[in-house]
C-alpha positions as a LaTeX table, in Angstrom:
\begin{tabular}{lrrr}
\hline
Residue & $x$ (\AA) & $y$ (\AA) & $z$ (\AA) \\
\hline
Met1 & $-124.90$ & 9.10 & 82.12 \\
Pro2 & $-121.58$ & 10.69 & 81.16 \\
Val3 & $-120.29$ & 10.19 & 84.69 \\
Leu4 & $-121.27$ & 6.46 & 84.66 \\
Phe5 & $-119.60$ & 6.08 & 81.24 \\
Leu6 & $-116.45$ & 7.82 & 82.53 \\
Ile7 & $-116.37$ & 5.43 & 85.57 \\
Ile8 & $-116.84$ & 2.32 & 83.36 \\
Ile9 & $-114.12$ & 3.49 & 80.82 \\
Gly10 & $-111.86$ & 4.60 & 83.67 \\
Ala11 & $-112.23$ & 1.18 & 85.36 \\
Ala12 & $-111.39$ & $-0.68$ & 82.16 \\
Ala13 & $-108.53$ & 1.61 & 81.23 \\
Gly14 & $-107.21$ & 1.57 & 84.80 \\
Phe15 & $-107.46$ & $-2.19$ & 84.90 \\
Ile16 & $-105.52$ & $-2.68$ & 81.67 \\
Ala17 & $-102.94$ & $-0.03$ & 82.55 \\
Thr18 & $-102.23$ & $-1.40$ & 86.03 \\
Arg19 & $-101.85$ & $-4.93$ & 84.58 \\
Val20 & $-99.56$ & $-3.86$ & 81.80 \\
Met21 & $-97.39$ & $-1.86$ & 84.25 \\
Asp22 & $-97.60$ & $-4.60$ & 86.93 \\
Leu23 & $-99.11$ & $-2.48$ & 89.62 \\
Lys24 & $-101.32$ & $-3.96$ & 92.32 \\
Thr25 & $-104.10$ & $-1.65$ & 93.36 \\
Asp26 & $-107.58$ & $-1.70$ & 94.74 \\
Leu27 & $-110.66$ & $-1.03$ & 92.74 \\
Ile28 & $-111.04$ & 2.69 & 93.66 \\
Thr29 & $-107.44$ & 3.42 & 92.91 \\
Thr30 & $-107.63$ & 1.49 & 89.57 \\
Val31 & $-110.71$ & 3.55 & 88.53 \\
Val32 & $-109.06$ & 6.84 & 89.54 \\
Ile33 & $-105.92$ & 5.93 & 87.64 \\
Gly34 & $-107.99$ & 5.11 & 84.67 \\
Met35 & $-110.13$ & 8.35 & 84.76 \\
Phe36 & $-107.09$ & 10.60 & 85.19 \\
Gly37 & $-105.20$ & 8.66 & 82.51 \\
Ala38 & $-108.06$ & 9.13 & 80.11 \\
Leu39 & $-108.15$ & 12.81 & 80.88 \\
Ile40 & $-104.38$ & 13.24 & 80.39 \\
Gly41 & $-104.49$ & 11.05 & 77.20 \\
Gly42 & $-107.36$ & 12.96 & 75.82 \\
Leu43 & $-105.64$ & 16.37 & 76.35 \\
Val44 & $-102.42$ & 15.10 & 74.85 \\
Leu45 & $-104.18$ & 13.63 & 71.89 \\
Arg46 & $-106.16$ & 16.89 & 71.32 \\
Phe47 & $-102.97$ & 18.94 & 71.59 \\
Leu48 & $-101.15$ & 16.77 & 69.00 \\
Leu49 & $-104.14$ & 16.90 & 66.70 \\
Met50 & $-104.16$ & 20.70 & 67.07 \\
Leu51 & $-100.51$ & 20.92 & 66.11 \\
Thr52 & $-100.81$ & 18.42 & 63.19 \\
Gly53 & $-104.35$ & 19.33 & 62.19 \\
Ala54 & $-103.66$ & 20.16 & 58.55 \\
Ala55 & $-101.19$ & 17.32 & 58.09 \\
Ala56 & $-103.48$ & 14.82 & 59.68 \\
Gly57 & $-106.34$ & 16.10 & 57.44 \\
Phe58 & $-104.21$ & 15.69 & 54.40 \\
Val59 & $-103.23$ & 12.14 & 55.35 \\
Gly60 & $-106.83$ & 11.41 & 56.15 \\
Ala61 & $-107.89$ & 12.65 & 52.75 \\
Ile62 & $-105.20$ & 10.45 & 51.02 \\
Leu63 & $-106.30$ & 7.32 & 52.91 \\
Gly64 & $-110.00$ & 8.21 & 52.18 \\
Ala65 & $-109.22$ & 8.55 & 48.49 \\
Met66 & $-107.29$ & 5.32 & 48.48 \\
Leu67 & $-110.25$ & 3.54 & 50.14 \\
Leu68 & $-112.61$ & 4.95 & 47.60 \\
Ile69 & $-110.38$ & 3.83 & 44.71 \\
Trp70 & $-110.13$ & 0.32 & 46.26 \\
Ala71 & $-114.01$ & 0.16 & 46.60 \\
Trp72 & $-114.54$ & 1.44 & 43.03 \\
Lys73 & $-112.11$ & $-1.21$ & 41.68 \\
Ala74 & $-113.84$ & $-3.90$ & 43.73 \\
Val75 & $-117.30$ & $-2.95$ & 42.49 \\
Thr76 & $-116.42$ & $-2.46$ & 38.84 \\
Gly77 & $-113.82$ & $-5.24$ & 38.55 \\
Arg78 & $-111.19$ & $-2.95$ & 37.00 \\
Lys79 & $-107.55$ & $-3.24$ & 37.81 \\
\hline
\end{tabular}
């Protein structure tokens, strides 16, 4: 199932990327571009999250707290 999922996501990502970059390719090339693009993008994203892990966690904590405060105000009617 993961291979089928990778092919489907790769096809979609490759299709969008080739259209945005105005590149005319066949179906196989589009899927391959999408799969390798997903691999490269995933590695880059993981690397950036590793470098900024603590800072990203702190920003996430602030955003989570703000969401909780908003929900609390919405439920209680306080301002």
